[in-house]
PDB file of C-alpha atoms in Angstrom:
ATOM      1  CA  UNK Z   1      39.946  14.570 -74.005  1.00  0.00           C
ATOM      2  CA  UNK Z   2      41.133  18.108 -73.261  1.00  0.00           C
ATOM      3  CA  UNK Z   3      42.533  19.945 -76.265  1.00  0.00           C
ATOM      4  CA  UNK Z   4      46.115  21.199 -76.528  1.00  0.00           C
ATOM      5  CA  UNK Z   5      47.061  24.651 -77.732  1.00  0.00           C
ATOM      6  CA  UNK Z   6      48.435  25.725 -81.122  1.00  0.00           C
ATOM      7  CA  UNK Z   7      49.561  23.231 -83.755  1.00  0.00           C
ATOM      8  CA  UNK Z   8      53.202  23.553 -82.687  1.00  0.00           C
ATOM      9  CA  UNK Z   9      52.430  23.264 -78.950  1.00  0.00           C
ATOM     10  CA  UNK Z  10      54.558  21.015 -76.787  1.00  0.00           C
ATOM     11  CA  UNK Z  11      51.462  19.246 -75.495  1.00  0.00           C
ATOM     12  CA  UNK Z  12      50.309  18.195 -78.955  1.00  0.00           C
ATOM     13  CA  UNK Z  13      53.690  16.687 -79.778  1.00  0.00           C
ATOM     14  CA  UNK Z  14      54.033  15.019 -76.371  1.00  0.00           C
ATOM     15  CA  UNK Z  15      50.604  13.380 -76.658  1.00  0.00           C
ATOM     16  CA  UNK Z  16      51.334  12.192 -80.205  1.00  0.00           C
ATOM     17  CA  UNK Z  17      54.617  10.639 -79.108  1.00  0.00           C
ATOM     18  CA  UNK Z  18      52.822   8.750 -76.324  1.00  0.00           C
ATOM     19  CA  UNK Z  19      49.557   7.922 -78.099  1.00  0.00           C
ATOM     20  CA  UNK Z  20      50.339   4.204 -78.201  1.00  0.00           C
ATOM     21  CA  UNK Z  21      51.088   4.214 -74.472  1.00  0.00           C
ATOM     22  CA  UNK Z  22      47.772   5.946 -73.774  1.00  0.00           C
ATOM     23  CA  UNK Z  23      45.902   3.348 -75.831  1.00  0.00           C
ATOM     24  CA  UNK Z  24      47.579   0.620 -73.771  1.00  0.00           C
ATOM     25  CA  UNK Z  25      46.434   2.382 -70.587  1.00  0.00           C
ATOM     26  CA  UNK Z  26      42.900   2.932 -71.897  1.00  0.00           C
ATOM     27  CA  UNK Z  27      42.433  -0.717 -72.808  1.00  0.00           C
ATOM     28  CA  UNK Z  28      44.386  -2.393 -69.998  1.00  0.00           C
ATOM     29  CA  UNK Z  29      42.443  -4.899 -67.863  1.00  0.00           C
ATOM     30  CA  UNK Z  30      42.074  -2.589 -64.860  1.00  0.00           C
ATOM     31  CA  UNK Z  31      40.339   0.141 -66.859  1.00  0.00           C
ATOM     32  CA  UNK Z  32      38.376  -2.244 -69.080  1.00  0.00           C
ATOM     33  CA  UNK Z  33      36.904  -3.968 -66.009  1.00  0.00           C
ATOM     34  CA  UNK Z  34      36.389  -0.645 -64.218  1.00  0.00           C
ATOM     35  CA  UNK Z  35      34.308   0.543 -67.169  1.00  0.00           C
ATOM     36  CA  UNK Z  36      32.308  -2.682 -67.193  1.00  0.00           C
ATOM     37  CA  UNK Z  37      31.778  -2.549 -63.436  1.00  0.00           C
ATOM     38  CA  UNK Z  38      33.324  -5.999 -63.091  1.00  0.00           C
ATOM     39  CA  UNK Z  39      36.627  -4.979 -61.507  1.00  0.00           C
ATOM     40  CA  UNK Z  40      36.986  -7.039 -58.307  1.00  0.00           C
ATOM     41  CA  UNK Z  41      36.531  -4.905 -55.225  1.00  0.00           C
ATOM     42  CA  UNK Z  42      39.851  -6.010 -53.708  1.00  0.00           C
ATOM     43  CA  UNK Z  43      41.709  -4.675 -56.741  1.00  0.00           C
ATOM     44  CA  UNK Z  44      39.895  -1.344 -56.616  1.00  0.00           C
ATOM     45  CA  UNK Z  45      40.492  -1.216 -52.855  1.00  0.00           C
ATOM     46  CA  UNK Z  46      44.223  -1.715 -53.460  1.00  0.00           C
ATOM     47  CA  UNK Z  47      44.138   1.051 -56.062  1.00  0.00           C
ATOM     48  CA  UNK Z  48      42.172   3.578 -54.002  1.00  0.00           C
ATOM     49  CA  UNK Z  49      44.459   3.228 -50.955  1.00  0.00           C
ATOM     50  CA  UNK Z  50      47.587   3.617 -53.047  1.00  0.00           C
ATOM     51  CA  UNK Z  51      46.042   6.516 -54.951  1.00  0.00           C
ATOM     52  CA  UNK Z  52      45.368   8.316 -51.677  1.00  0.00           C
ATOM     53  CA  UNK Z  53      49.038   7.878 -50.745  1.00  0.00           C
ATOM     54  CA  UNK Z  54      50.099   9.013 -54.211  1.00  0.00           C
ATOM     55  CA  UNK Z  55      48.023  12.190 -54.047  1.00  0.00           C
ATOM     56  CA  UNK Z  56      49.882  13.341 -50.945  1.00  0.00           C
ATOM     57  CA  UNK Z  57      53.148  13.194 -52.896  1.00  0.00           C
ATOM     58  CA  UNK Z  58      51.507  14.673 -55.971  1.00  0.00           C
ATOM     59  CA  UNK Z  59      50.231  17.568 -53.860  1.00  0.00           C
ATOM     60  CA  UNK Z  60      53.758  18.240 -52.617  1.00  0.00           C
ATOM     61  CA  UNK Z  61      55.079  18.285 -56.179  1.00  0.00           C
ATOM     62  CA  UNK Z  62      52.314  20.700 -57.211  1.00  0.00           C
ATOM     63  CA  UNK Z  63      53.222  22.955 -54.284  1.00  0.00           C
ATOM     64  CA  UNK Z  64      56.846  22.989 -55.431  1.00  0.00           C
ATOM     65  CA  UNK Z  65      55.634  23.864 -58.940  1.00  0.00           C
ATOM     66  CA  UNK Z  66      53.785  26.810 -57.400  1.00  0.00           C
ATOM     67  CA  UNK Z  67      57.020  27.927 -55.740  1.00  0.00           C
ATOM     68  CA  UNK Z  68      58.826  27.780 -59.101  1.00  0.00           C
ATOM     69  CA  UNK Z  69      56.013  29.314 -61.169  1.00  0.00           C
ATOM     70  CA  UNK Z  70      56.970  32.452 -63.139  1.00  0.00           C
ATOM     71  CA  UNK Z  71      53.952  34.683 -62.421  1.00  0.00           C
ATOM     72  CA  UNK Z  72      51.264  35.235 -59.769  1.00  0.00           C
ATOM     73  CA  UNK Z  73      48.427  33.661 -61.761  1.00  0.00           C
ATOM     74  CA  UNK Z  74      50.372  30.436 -62.225  1.00  0.00           C
ATOM     75  CA  UNK Z  75      51.367  30.401 -58.553  1.00  0.00           C
ATOM     76  CA  UNK Z  76      47.664  30.522 -57.711  1.00  0.00           C
ATOM     77  CA  UNK Z  77      46.884  27.821 -60.285  1.00  0.00           C
ATOM     78  CA  UNK Z  78      49.365  25.312 -58.866  1.00  0.00           C
ATOM     79  CA  UNK Z  79      48.521  26.166 -55.265  1.00  0.00           C
ATOM     80  CA  UNK Z  80      44.843  25.506 -56.013  1.00  0.00           C
ATOM     81  CA  UNK Z  81      45.734  22.251 -57.787  1.00  0.00           C
ATOM     82  CA  UNK Z  82      47.691  21.110 -54.718  1.00  0.00           C
ATOM     83  CA  UNK Z  83      44.662  21.859 -52.546  1.00  0.00           C
ATOM     84  CA  UNK Z  84      42.429  19.963 -54.968  1.00  0.00           C
ATOM     85  CA  UNK Z  85      44.694  16.924 -54.828  1.00  0.00           C
ATOM     86  CA  UNK Z  86      44.772  16.843 -51.034  1.00  0.00           C
ATOM     87  CA  UNK Z  87      41.314  18.083 -49.996  1.00  0.00           C
ATOM     88  CA  UNK Z  88      38.773  17.568 -52.770  1.00  0.00           C
ATOM     89  CA  UNK Z  89      39.952  14.207 -54.063  1.00  0.00           C
ATOM     90  CA  UNK Z  90      40.379  12.996 -50.488  1.00  0.00           C
ATOM     91  CA  UNK Z  91      36.601  13.390 -50.191  1.00  0.00           C
ATOM     92  CA  UNK Z  92      36.217  10.990 -53.144  1.00  0.00           C
ATOM     93  CA  UNK Z  93      38.549   8.478 -51.508  1.00  0.00           C
ATOM     94  CA  UNK Z  94      36.809   8.981 -48.165  1.00  0.00           C
ATOM     95  CA  UNK Z  95      33.542   7.667 -49.561  1.00  0.00           C
ATOM     96  CA  UNK Z  96      35.174   4.476 -50.780  1.00  0.00           C
ATOM     97  CA  UNK Z  97      37.167   4.179 -47.536  1.00  0.00           C
ATOM     98  CA  UNK Z  98      33.926   4.236 -45.544  1.00  0.00           C
ATOM     99  CA  UNK Z  99      32.362   1.653 -47.846  1.00  0.00           C
ATOM    100  CA  UNK Z 100      35.384  -0.631 -47.500  1.00  0.00           C
ATOM    101  CA  UNK Z 101      35.931  -0.102 -43.771  1.00  0.00           C
ATOM    102  CA  UNK Z 102      39.333   1.542 -44.196  1.00  0.00           C
ATOM    103  CA  UNK Z 103      40.055   3.744 -41.186  1.00  0.00           C
ATOM    104  CA  UNK Z 104      42.929   6.200 -40.633  1.00  0.00           C
ATOM    105  CA  UNK Z 105      45.048   3.622 -38.824  1.00  0.00           C
ATOM    106  CA  UNK Z 106      44.630   1.059 -41.608  1.00  0.00           C
ATOM    107  CA  UNK Z 107      45.513   3.652 -44.225  1.00  0.00           C
ATOM    108  CA  UNK Z 108      48.581   4.862 -42.316  1.00  0.00           C
ATOM    109  CA  UNK Z 109      49.769   1.287 -41.798  1.00  0.00           C
ATOM    110  CA  UNK Z 110      49.525   0.419 -45.501  1.00  0.00           C
ATOM    111  CA  UNK Z 111      52.936   0.863 -47.099  1.00  0.00           C
ATOM    112  CA  UNK Z 112      53.383   2.417 -50.513  1.00  0.00           C
ATOM    113  CA  UNK Z 113      53.744  -0.275 -53.152  1.00  0.00           C
ATOM    114  CA  UNK Z 114      56.796  -0.295 -55.433  1.00  0.00           C
ATOM    115  CA  UNK Z 115      54.773   1.385 -58.211  1.00  0.00           C
ATOM    116  CA  UNK Z 116      53.398   4.115 -55.958  1.00  0.00           C
ATOM    117  CA  UNK Z 117      56.746   4.711 -54.271  1.00  0.00           C
ATOM    118  CA  UNK Z 118      58.478   4.922 -57.665  1.00  0.00           C
ATOM    119  CA  UNK Z 119      55.995   7.452 -59.046  1.00  0.00           C
ATOM    120  CA  UNK Z 120      56.019   9.668 -55.942  1.00  0.00           C
ATOM    121  CA  UNK Z 121      59.809   9.534 -55.715  1.00  0.00           C
ATOM    122  CA  UNK Z 122      60.140  10.407 -59.394  1.00  0.00           C
ATOM    123  CA  UNK Z 123      57.885  13.467 -59.150  1.00  0.00           C
ATOM    124  CA  UNK Z 124      59.600  14.602 -55.962  1.00  0.00           C
ATOM    125  CA  UNK Z 125      63.043  14.301 -57.571  1.00  0.00           C
ATOM    126  CA  UNK Z 126      61.891  16.251 -60.641  1.00  0.00           C
ATOM    127  CA  UNK Z 127      60.306  18.916 -58.421  1.00  0.00           C
ATOM    128  CA  UNK Z 128      63.559  19.504 -56.544  1.00  0.00           C
ATOM    129  CA  UNK Z 129      66.169  18.918 -59.256  1.00  0.00           C
ATOM    130  CA  UNK Z 130      64.633  20.128 -62.518  1.00  0.00           C
ATOM    131  CA  UNK Z 131      63.465  23.544 -63.730  1.00  0.00           C
ATOM    132  CA  UNK Z 132      59.831  24.599 -63.771  1.00  0.00           C
ATOM    133  CA  UNK Z 133      59.172  23.599 -67.398  1.00  0.00           C
ATOM    134  CA  UNK Z 134      60.378  20.029 -66.886  1.00  0.00           C
ATOM    135  CA  UNK Z 135      58.315  19.730 -63.710  1.00  0.00           C
ATOM    136  CA  UNK Z 136      55.210  20.855 -65.627  1.00  0.00           C
ATOM    137  CA  UNK Z 137      55.840  18.130 -68.211  1.00  0.00           C
ATOM    138  CA  UNK Z 138      56.227  15.491 -65.486  1.00  0.00           C
ATOM    139  CA  UNK Z 139      52.985  16.552 -63.771  1.00  0.00           C
ATOM    140  CA  UNK Z 140      50.887  16.822 -66.927  1.00  0.00           C
ATOM    141  CA  UNK Z 141      50.253  13.094 -67.656  1.00  0.00           C
ATOM    142  CA  UNK Z 142      48.504  12.535 -64.326  1.00  0.00           C
ATOM    143  CA  UNK Z 143      46.020  15.274 -65.212  1.00  0.00           C
ATOM    144  CA  UNK Z 144      45.601  14.526 -68.890  1.00  0.00           C
ATOM    145  CA  UNK Z 145      45.571  10.722 -68.878  1.00  0.00           C
ATOM    146  CA  UNK Z 146      43.091  10.602 -66.005  1.00  0.00           C
ATOM    147  CA  UNK Z 147      40.806  12.956 -67.922  1.00  0.00           C
ATOM    148  CA  UNK Z 148      41.080  10.933 -71.135  1.00  0.00           C
ATOM    149  CA  UNK Z 149      40.507   7.630 -69.318  1.00  0.00           C
ATOM    150  CA  UNK Z 150      37.655   9.132 -67.301  1.00  0.00           C
ATOM    151  CA  UNK Z 151      35.911  10.385 -70.450  1.00  0.00           C
ATOM    152  CA  UNK Z 152      36.368   7.046 -72.185  1.00  0.00           C
ATOM    153  CA  UNK Z 153      34.981   5.069 -69.253  1.00  0.00           C
ATOM    154  CA  UNK Z 154      32.120   7.523 -68.726  1.00  0.00           C
ATOM    155  CA  UNK Z 155      31.023   7.013 -72.341  1.00  0.00           C
ATOM    156  CA  UNK Z 156      30.641   3.250 -71.911  1.00  0.00           C
ATOM    157  CA  UNK Z 157      29.890   2.697 -68.219  1.00  0.00           C
ATOM    158  CA  UNK Z 158      26.471   1.553 -67.053  1.00  0.00           C
ATOM    159  CA  UNK Z 159      24.551   3.863 -64.659  1.00  0.00           C
ATOM    160  CA  UNK Z 160      24.690   1.225 -61.912  1.00  0.00           C
ATOM    161  CA  UNK Z 161      28.473   0.865 -62.157  1.00  0.00           C
ATOM    162  CA  UNK Z 162      29.754   0.449 -58.552  1.00  0.00           C
ATOM    163  CA  UNK Z 163      32.619   2.824 -59.333  1.00  0.00           C
ATOM    164  CA  UNK Z 164      30.349   5.603 -60.621  1.00  0.00           C
ATOM    165  CA  UNK Z 165      31.661   8.190 -58.110  1.00  0.00           C
ATOM    166  CA  UNK Z 166      35.206   7.736 -59.435  1.00  0.00           C
ATOM    167  CA  UNK Z 167      34.022   7.872 -63.048  1.00  0.00           C
ATOM    168  CA  UNK Z 168      31.951  11.020 -62.556  1.00  0.00           C
ATOM    169  CA  UNK Z 169      34.831  12.849 -60.847  1.00  0.00           C
ATOM    170  CA  UNK Z 170      37.326  12.403 -63.664  1.00  0.00           C
ATOM    171  CA  UNK Z 171      34.781  12.937 -66.447  1.00  0.00           C
ATOM    172  CA  UNK Z 172      33.414  16.088 -64.799  1.00  0.00           C
ATOM    173  CA  UNK Z 173      33.619  19.724 -65.896  1.00  0.00           C
ATOM    174  CA  UNK Z 174      35.674  20.868 -62.907  1.00  0.00           C
ATOM    175  CA  UNK Z 175      38.416  18.370 -63.631  1.00  0.00           C
ATOM    176  CA  UNK Z 176      38.265  19.230 -67.351  1.00  0.00           C
ATOM    177  CA  UNK Z 177      38.975  22.879 -66.501  1.00  0.00           C
ATOM    178  CA  UNK Z 178      41.949  21.900 -64.332  1.00  0.00           C
ATOM    179  CA  UNK Z 179      43.362  19.727 -67.115  1.00  0.00           C
ATOM    180  CA  UNK Z 180      42.993  22.484 -69.725  1.00  0.00           C
ATOM    181  CA  UNK Z 181      44.765  24.931 -67.397  1.00  0.00           C
ATOM    182  CA  UNK Z 182      47.617  22.456 -66.842  1.00  0.00           C
ATOM    183  CA  UNK Z 183      48.047  21.888 -70.581  1.00  0.00           C
ATOM    184  CA  UNK Z 184      48.144  25.654 -71.169  1.00  0.00           C
ATOM    185  CA  UNK Z 185      50.687  26.213 -68.374  1.00  0.00           C
ATOM    186  CA  UNK Z 186      52.947  23.494 -69.768  1.00  0.00           C
ATOM    187  CA  UNK Z 187      52.749  24.919 -73.274  1.00  0.00           C
ATOM    188  CA  UNK Z 188      53.621  28.399 -71.975  1.00  0.00           C
ATOM    189  CA  UNK Z 189      56.621  26.969 -70.155  1.00  0.00           C
ATOM    190  CA  UNK Z 190      57.734  25.098 -73.269  1.00  0.00           C
ATOM    191  CA  UNK Z 191      57.667  28.243 -75.402  1.00  0.00           C
ATOM    192  CA  UNK Z 192      60.358  29.773 -73.184  1.00  0.00           C
ATOM    193  CA  UNK Z 193      62.431  26.592 -72.905  1.00  0.00           C
ATOM    194  CA  UNK Z 194      65.655  25.887 -74.756  1.00  0.00           C
ATOM    195  CA  UNK Z 195      65.862  23.003 -77.199  1.00  0.00           C
ATOM    196  CA  UNK Z 196      67.729  20.922 -74.603  1.00  0.00           C
ATOM    197  CA  UNK Z 197      65.146  21.731 -71.943  1.00  0.00           C
ATOM    198  CA  UNK Z 198      62.291  20.788 -74.269  1.00  0.00           C
ATOM    199  CA  UNK Z 199      63.985  17.428 -74.817  1.00  0.00           C
ATOM    200  CA  UNK Z 200      64.045  16.929 -71.037  1.00  0.00           C
ATOM    201  CA  UNK Z 201      60.370  17.903 -70.925  1.00  0.00           C
ATOM    202  CA  UNK Z 202      59.563  15.168 -73.423  1.00  0.00           C
ATOM    203  CA  UNK Z 203      61.533  12.605 -71.414  1.00  0.00           C
ATOM    204  CA  UNK Z 204      59.687  13.630 -68.256  1.00  0.00           C
ATOM    205  CA  UNK Z 205      56.276  13.404 -69.947  1.00  0.00           C
ATOM    206  CA  UNK Z 206      57.069   9.962 -71.332  1.00  0.00           C
ATOM    207  CA  UNK Z 207      58.400   8.653 -68.023  1.00  0.00           C
ATOM    208  CA  UNK Z 208      55.353   9.898 -66.118  1.00  0.00           C
ATOM    209  CA  UNK Z 209      53.111   8.259 -68.725  1.00  0.00           C
ATOM    210  CA  UNK Z 210      54.909   4.961 -68.163  1.00  0.00           C
ATOM    211  CA  UNK Z 211      54.427   5.361 -64.428  1.00  0.00           C
ATOM    212  CA  UNK Z 212      50.695   5.954 -64.934  1.00  0.00           C
ATOM    213  CA  UNK Z 213      50.507   2.566 -66.648  1.00  0.00           C
ATOM    214  CA  UNK Z 214      52.642   0.928 -63.976  1.00  0.00           C
ATOM    215  CA  UNK Z 215      50.444   2.304 -61.185  1.00  0.00           C
ATOM    216  CA  UNK Z 216      47.230   0.844 -62.630  1.00  0.00           C
ATOM    217  CA  UNK Z 217      48.907  -2.415 -63.634  1.00  0.00           C
ATOM    218  CA  UNK Z 218      50.307  -2.791 -60.128  1.00  0.00           C
ATOM    219  CA  UNK Z 219      46.848  -2.331 -58.625  1.00  0.00           C
ATOM    220  CA  UNK Z 220      45.375  -4.937 -60.952  1.00  0.00           C
ATOM    221  CA  UNK Z 221      48.057  -7.461 -59.991  1.00  0.00           C
ATOM    222  CA  UNK Z 222      47.931  -6.474 -56.293  1.00  0.00           C
ATOM    223  CA  UNK Z 223      51.690  -6.064 -56.514  1.00  0.00           C
ATOM    224  CA  UNK Z 224      53.711  -5.607 -53.326  1.00  0.00           C
ATOM    225  CA  UNK Z 225      57.315  -5.674 -52.178  1.00  0.00           C
ATOM    226  CA  UNK Z 226      58.916  -9.124 -52.415  1.00  0.00           C
ATOM    227  CA  UNK Z 227      60.811  -8.600 -49.155  1.00  0.00           C
TER     228      UNK Z 227
END
């Protein structure tokens, strides 16, 4: 797991407050079966399609963070992260899409599930309505939890795991560097935030963590709109 900054850093406190939620995510059936290589393909297929939809919204939120960033280096950081979400991770999804016979028309015709729609809508609302520091806190769990889950699964997954490409991406050095940079940016933003704004940062981090759990749980249950 990527390391936070100083002992009084926002990130350290936010992770500690949500440690139980992370443990629930780490051990939930979707991730346990993904690590074992026994996750049914239809559940992973559901997940990978929704994740591709999610990353489009996530990329937009990262672009809005770049627009709100306080200095040129951070503008570049968030702009690069938006590109990574749209271009680089799309290559990962593309491999699974080819394996599963999912073409552009099928992807476009697949509606966002309630969990995906909720998460994308939440990040979009935060990106437009909240200040930069709160947006950083809302974006951070997607980076950090994926890295922590990826490392955990990598440590116990068999070499012939059918989801090895996914595992290797989120346990890799490139993603680790992006996560460390996001933690550092959030901590810098928190140092300049008021007490009230820091409280909103914590609420945003916690809500995004809940939505991470909901996204994976929804994929495992193949959840869809009732109407």
